[in-house]
Structure formats: C-alpha cells, structure tokens
PDB file of C-alpha atoms in Angstrom:
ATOM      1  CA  UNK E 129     -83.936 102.962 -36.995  1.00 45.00           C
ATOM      2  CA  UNK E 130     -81.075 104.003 -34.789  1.00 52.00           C
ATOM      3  CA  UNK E 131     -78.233 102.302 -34.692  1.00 52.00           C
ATOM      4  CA  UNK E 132     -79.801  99.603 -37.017  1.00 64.00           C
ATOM      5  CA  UNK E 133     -77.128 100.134 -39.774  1.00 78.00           C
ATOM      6  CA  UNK E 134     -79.794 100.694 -42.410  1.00 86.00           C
ATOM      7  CA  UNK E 135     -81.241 103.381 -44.559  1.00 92.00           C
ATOM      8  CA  UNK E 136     -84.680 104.146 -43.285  1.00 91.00           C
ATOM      9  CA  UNK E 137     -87.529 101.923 -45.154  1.00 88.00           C
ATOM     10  CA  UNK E 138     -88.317 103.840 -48.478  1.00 91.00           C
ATOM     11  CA  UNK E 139     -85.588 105.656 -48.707  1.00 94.00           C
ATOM     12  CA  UNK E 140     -84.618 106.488 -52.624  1.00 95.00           C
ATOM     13  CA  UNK E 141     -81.125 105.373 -52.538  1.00 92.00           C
ATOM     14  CA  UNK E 142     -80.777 105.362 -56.252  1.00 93.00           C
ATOM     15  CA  UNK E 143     -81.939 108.952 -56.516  1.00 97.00           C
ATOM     16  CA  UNK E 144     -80.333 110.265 -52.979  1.00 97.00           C
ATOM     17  CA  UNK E 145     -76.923 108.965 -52.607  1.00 97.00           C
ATOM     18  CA  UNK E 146     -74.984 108.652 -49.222  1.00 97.00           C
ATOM     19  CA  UNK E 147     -71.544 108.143 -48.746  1.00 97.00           C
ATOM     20  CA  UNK E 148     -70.246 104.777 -47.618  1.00 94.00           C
ATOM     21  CA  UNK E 149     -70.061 104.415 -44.267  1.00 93.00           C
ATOM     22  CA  UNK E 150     -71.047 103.679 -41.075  1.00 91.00           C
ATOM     23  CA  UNK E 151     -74.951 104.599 -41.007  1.00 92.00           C
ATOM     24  CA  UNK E 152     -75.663 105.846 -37.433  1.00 89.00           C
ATOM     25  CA  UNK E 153     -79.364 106.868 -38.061  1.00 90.00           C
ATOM     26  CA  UNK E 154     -82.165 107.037 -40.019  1.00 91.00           C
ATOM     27  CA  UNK E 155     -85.512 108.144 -40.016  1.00 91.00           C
ATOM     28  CA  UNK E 156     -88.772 108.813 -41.818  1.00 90.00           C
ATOM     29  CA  UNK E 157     -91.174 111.383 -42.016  1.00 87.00           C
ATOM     30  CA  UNK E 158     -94.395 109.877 -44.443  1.00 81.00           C
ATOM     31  CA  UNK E 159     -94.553 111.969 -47.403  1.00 80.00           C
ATOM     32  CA  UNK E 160     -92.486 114.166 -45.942  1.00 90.00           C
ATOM     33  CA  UNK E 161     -88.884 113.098 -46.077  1.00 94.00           C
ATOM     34  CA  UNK E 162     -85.565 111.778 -43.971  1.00 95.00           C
ATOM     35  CA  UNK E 163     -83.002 112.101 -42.311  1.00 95.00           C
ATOM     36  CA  UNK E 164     -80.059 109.819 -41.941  1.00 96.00           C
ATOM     37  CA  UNK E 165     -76.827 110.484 -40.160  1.00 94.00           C
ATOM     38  CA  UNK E 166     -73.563 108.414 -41.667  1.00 95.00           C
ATOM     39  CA  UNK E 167     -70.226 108.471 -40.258  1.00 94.00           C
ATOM     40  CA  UNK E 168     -66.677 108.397 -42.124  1.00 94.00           C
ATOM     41  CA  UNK E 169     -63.188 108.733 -41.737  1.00 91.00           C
ATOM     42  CA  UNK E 170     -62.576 112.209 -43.863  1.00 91.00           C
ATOM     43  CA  UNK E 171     -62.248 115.619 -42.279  1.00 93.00           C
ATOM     44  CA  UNK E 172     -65.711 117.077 -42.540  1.00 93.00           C
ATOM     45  CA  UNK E 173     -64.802 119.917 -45.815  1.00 92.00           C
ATOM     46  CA  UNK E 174     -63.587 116.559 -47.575  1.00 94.00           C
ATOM     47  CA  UNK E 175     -66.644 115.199 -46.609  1.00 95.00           C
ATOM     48  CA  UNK E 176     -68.807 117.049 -47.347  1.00 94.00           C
ATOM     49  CA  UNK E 177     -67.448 117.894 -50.941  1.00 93.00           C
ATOM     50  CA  UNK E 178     -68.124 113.837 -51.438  1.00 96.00           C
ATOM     51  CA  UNK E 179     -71.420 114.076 -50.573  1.00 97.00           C
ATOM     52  CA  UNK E 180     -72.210 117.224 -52.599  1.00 95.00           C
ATOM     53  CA  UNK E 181     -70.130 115.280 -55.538  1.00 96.00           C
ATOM     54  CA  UNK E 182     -72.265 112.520 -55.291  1.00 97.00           C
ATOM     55  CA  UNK E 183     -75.466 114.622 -55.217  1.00 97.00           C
ATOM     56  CA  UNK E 184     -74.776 116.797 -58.203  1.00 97.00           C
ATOM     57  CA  UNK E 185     -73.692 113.073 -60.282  1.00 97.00           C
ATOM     58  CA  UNK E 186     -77.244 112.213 -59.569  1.00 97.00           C
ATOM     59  CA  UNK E 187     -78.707 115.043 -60.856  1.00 97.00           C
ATOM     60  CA  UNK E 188     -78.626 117.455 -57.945  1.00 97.00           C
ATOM     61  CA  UNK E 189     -77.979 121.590 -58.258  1.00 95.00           C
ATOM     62  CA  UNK E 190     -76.129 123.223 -55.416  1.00 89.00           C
ATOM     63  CA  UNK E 191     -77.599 126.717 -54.193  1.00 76.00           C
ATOM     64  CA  UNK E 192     -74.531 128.283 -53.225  1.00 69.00           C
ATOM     65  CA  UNK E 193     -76.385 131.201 -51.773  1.00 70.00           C
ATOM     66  CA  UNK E 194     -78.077 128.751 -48.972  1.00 65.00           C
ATOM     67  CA  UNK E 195     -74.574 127.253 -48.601  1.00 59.00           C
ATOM     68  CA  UNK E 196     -72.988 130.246 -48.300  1.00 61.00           C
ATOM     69  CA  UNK E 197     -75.298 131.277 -45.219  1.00 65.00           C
ATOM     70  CA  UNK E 198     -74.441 128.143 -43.691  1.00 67.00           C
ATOM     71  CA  UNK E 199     -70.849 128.270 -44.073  1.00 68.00           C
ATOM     72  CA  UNK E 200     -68.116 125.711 -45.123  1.00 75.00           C
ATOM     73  CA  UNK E 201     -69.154 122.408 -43.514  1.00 81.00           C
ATOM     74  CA  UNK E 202     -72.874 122.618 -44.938  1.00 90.00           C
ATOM     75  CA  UNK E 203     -74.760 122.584 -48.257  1.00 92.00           C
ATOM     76  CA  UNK E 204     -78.116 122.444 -49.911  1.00 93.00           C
ATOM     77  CA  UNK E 205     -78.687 121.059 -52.883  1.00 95.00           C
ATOM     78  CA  UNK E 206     -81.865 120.681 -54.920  1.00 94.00           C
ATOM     79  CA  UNK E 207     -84.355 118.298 -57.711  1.00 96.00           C
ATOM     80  CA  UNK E 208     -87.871 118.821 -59.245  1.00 95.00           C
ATOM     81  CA  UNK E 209     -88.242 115.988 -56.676  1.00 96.00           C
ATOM     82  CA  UNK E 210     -86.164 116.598 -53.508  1.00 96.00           C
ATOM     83  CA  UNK E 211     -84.113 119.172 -51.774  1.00 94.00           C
ATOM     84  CA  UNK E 212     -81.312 118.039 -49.438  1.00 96.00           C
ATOM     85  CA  UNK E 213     -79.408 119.824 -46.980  1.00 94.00           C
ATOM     86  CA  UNK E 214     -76.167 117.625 -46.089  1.00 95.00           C
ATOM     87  CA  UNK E 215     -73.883 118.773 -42.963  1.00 95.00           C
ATOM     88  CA  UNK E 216     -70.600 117.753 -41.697  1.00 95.00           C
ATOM     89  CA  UNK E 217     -69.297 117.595 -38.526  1.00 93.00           C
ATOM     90  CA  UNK E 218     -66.195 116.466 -36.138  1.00 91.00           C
ATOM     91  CA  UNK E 219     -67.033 114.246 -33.238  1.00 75.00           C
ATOM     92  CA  UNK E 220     -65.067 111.891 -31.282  1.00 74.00           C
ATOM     93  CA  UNK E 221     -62.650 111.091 -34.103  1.00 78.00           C
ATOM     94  CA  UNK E 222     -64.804 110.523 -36.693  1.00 87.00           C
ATOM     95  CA  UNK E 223     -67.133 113.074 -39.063  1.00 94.00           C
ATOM     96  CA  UNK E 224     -71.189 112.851 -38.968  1.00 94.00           C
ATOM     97  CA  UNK E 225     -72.729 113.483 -42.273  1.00 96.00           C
ATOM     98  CA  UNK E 226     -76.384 114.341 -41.710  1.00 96.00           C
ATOM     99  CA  UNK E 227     -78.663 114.087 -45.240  1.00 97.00           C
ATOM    100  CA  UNK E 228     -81.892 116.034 -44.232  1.00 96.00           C
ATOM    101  CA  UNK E 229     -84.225 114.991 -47.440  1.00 97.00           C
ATOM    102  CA  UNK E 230     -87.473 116.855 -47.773  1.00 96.00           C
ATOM    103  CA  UNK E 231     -89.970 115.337 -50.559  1.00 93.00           C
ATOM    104  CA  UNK E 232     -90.583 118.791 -53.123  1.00 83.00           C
TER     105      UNK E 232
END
C-alpha cells in the first residue's frame, strides 16, 4: 500500500488513531499487526506528543520506561488489545510518524 494514501485494509482506525496527514505507507502483517508511516508539518517532539495524545484519548497507557530507552522522539504505548510503538523523525522538510501496531 505504498504511496496509496490509505490506511492498510483492516486497520482499526477507531481504536488506533493516526494523526492527519499525508499517509506515506501502510502495511499488514495477518494477525499480526501494521505499520503505517504518516507525514506532517510539526517538528517531530510536537509530533510525537500528538500522536501519544491521541493514543492515550483512546484508551492507550504510555510505558515511560520503554520510552525512556528510546529517547525523546519515540514512545510505546499499550491496550489489553494492542501495543504501539510511534516514532518521529525529520526528513526533507517534513516529520515521518511511523505507528508500528502489534495485535496483543
């Protein structure tokens, strides 16, 4: 699904929010999980709070000991049902946010 603009087929939007924006990639592991890759006009920090905002407004906990490892521009964040590890990063004037979703 790259480049298509789309979410991968089956992805839970309702209960795994992305930001708005540009969606560069997306793909689909059966049973497994995803992995889509979204680009915006924020500084990745700014980001990558939004994303983690919008996680933890659908129910999502942060493990800030995971986070911490990874450092500023990276988070995971977990359900009974999924665990998500979002990253953000500068490149060629806009941020990537990459969404790795793995089904619990």
């Amino acid at each position: 699904v790259m480049g298509s603009g789309d979410l991968p087929e089956g992805y839970p939007e309702d209960e795994v929010p992305v930001l708005d924006g540009e969606i560069l990639m997306g793909t689909a592991s059966e049973g497994e999980g995803y992995m889509v890759v979204v680009t915006v006009e924020d500084e990745p920090g700014a980001a990558l709070d939004e994303a983690v905002s919008l996680l933890e407004g659908a129910g999502f906990e942060s493990d800030p000991e995971m986070g911490d490892m990874m450092g500023e521009t990276a988070a995971v964040l977990t359900t009974a049902k999924y665990s998500v590890m979002v990253t953000a990063a500068a490149d060629t004037g806009q941020t990537g946010v990459t969404y790795i979703v793995s089904v619990e």
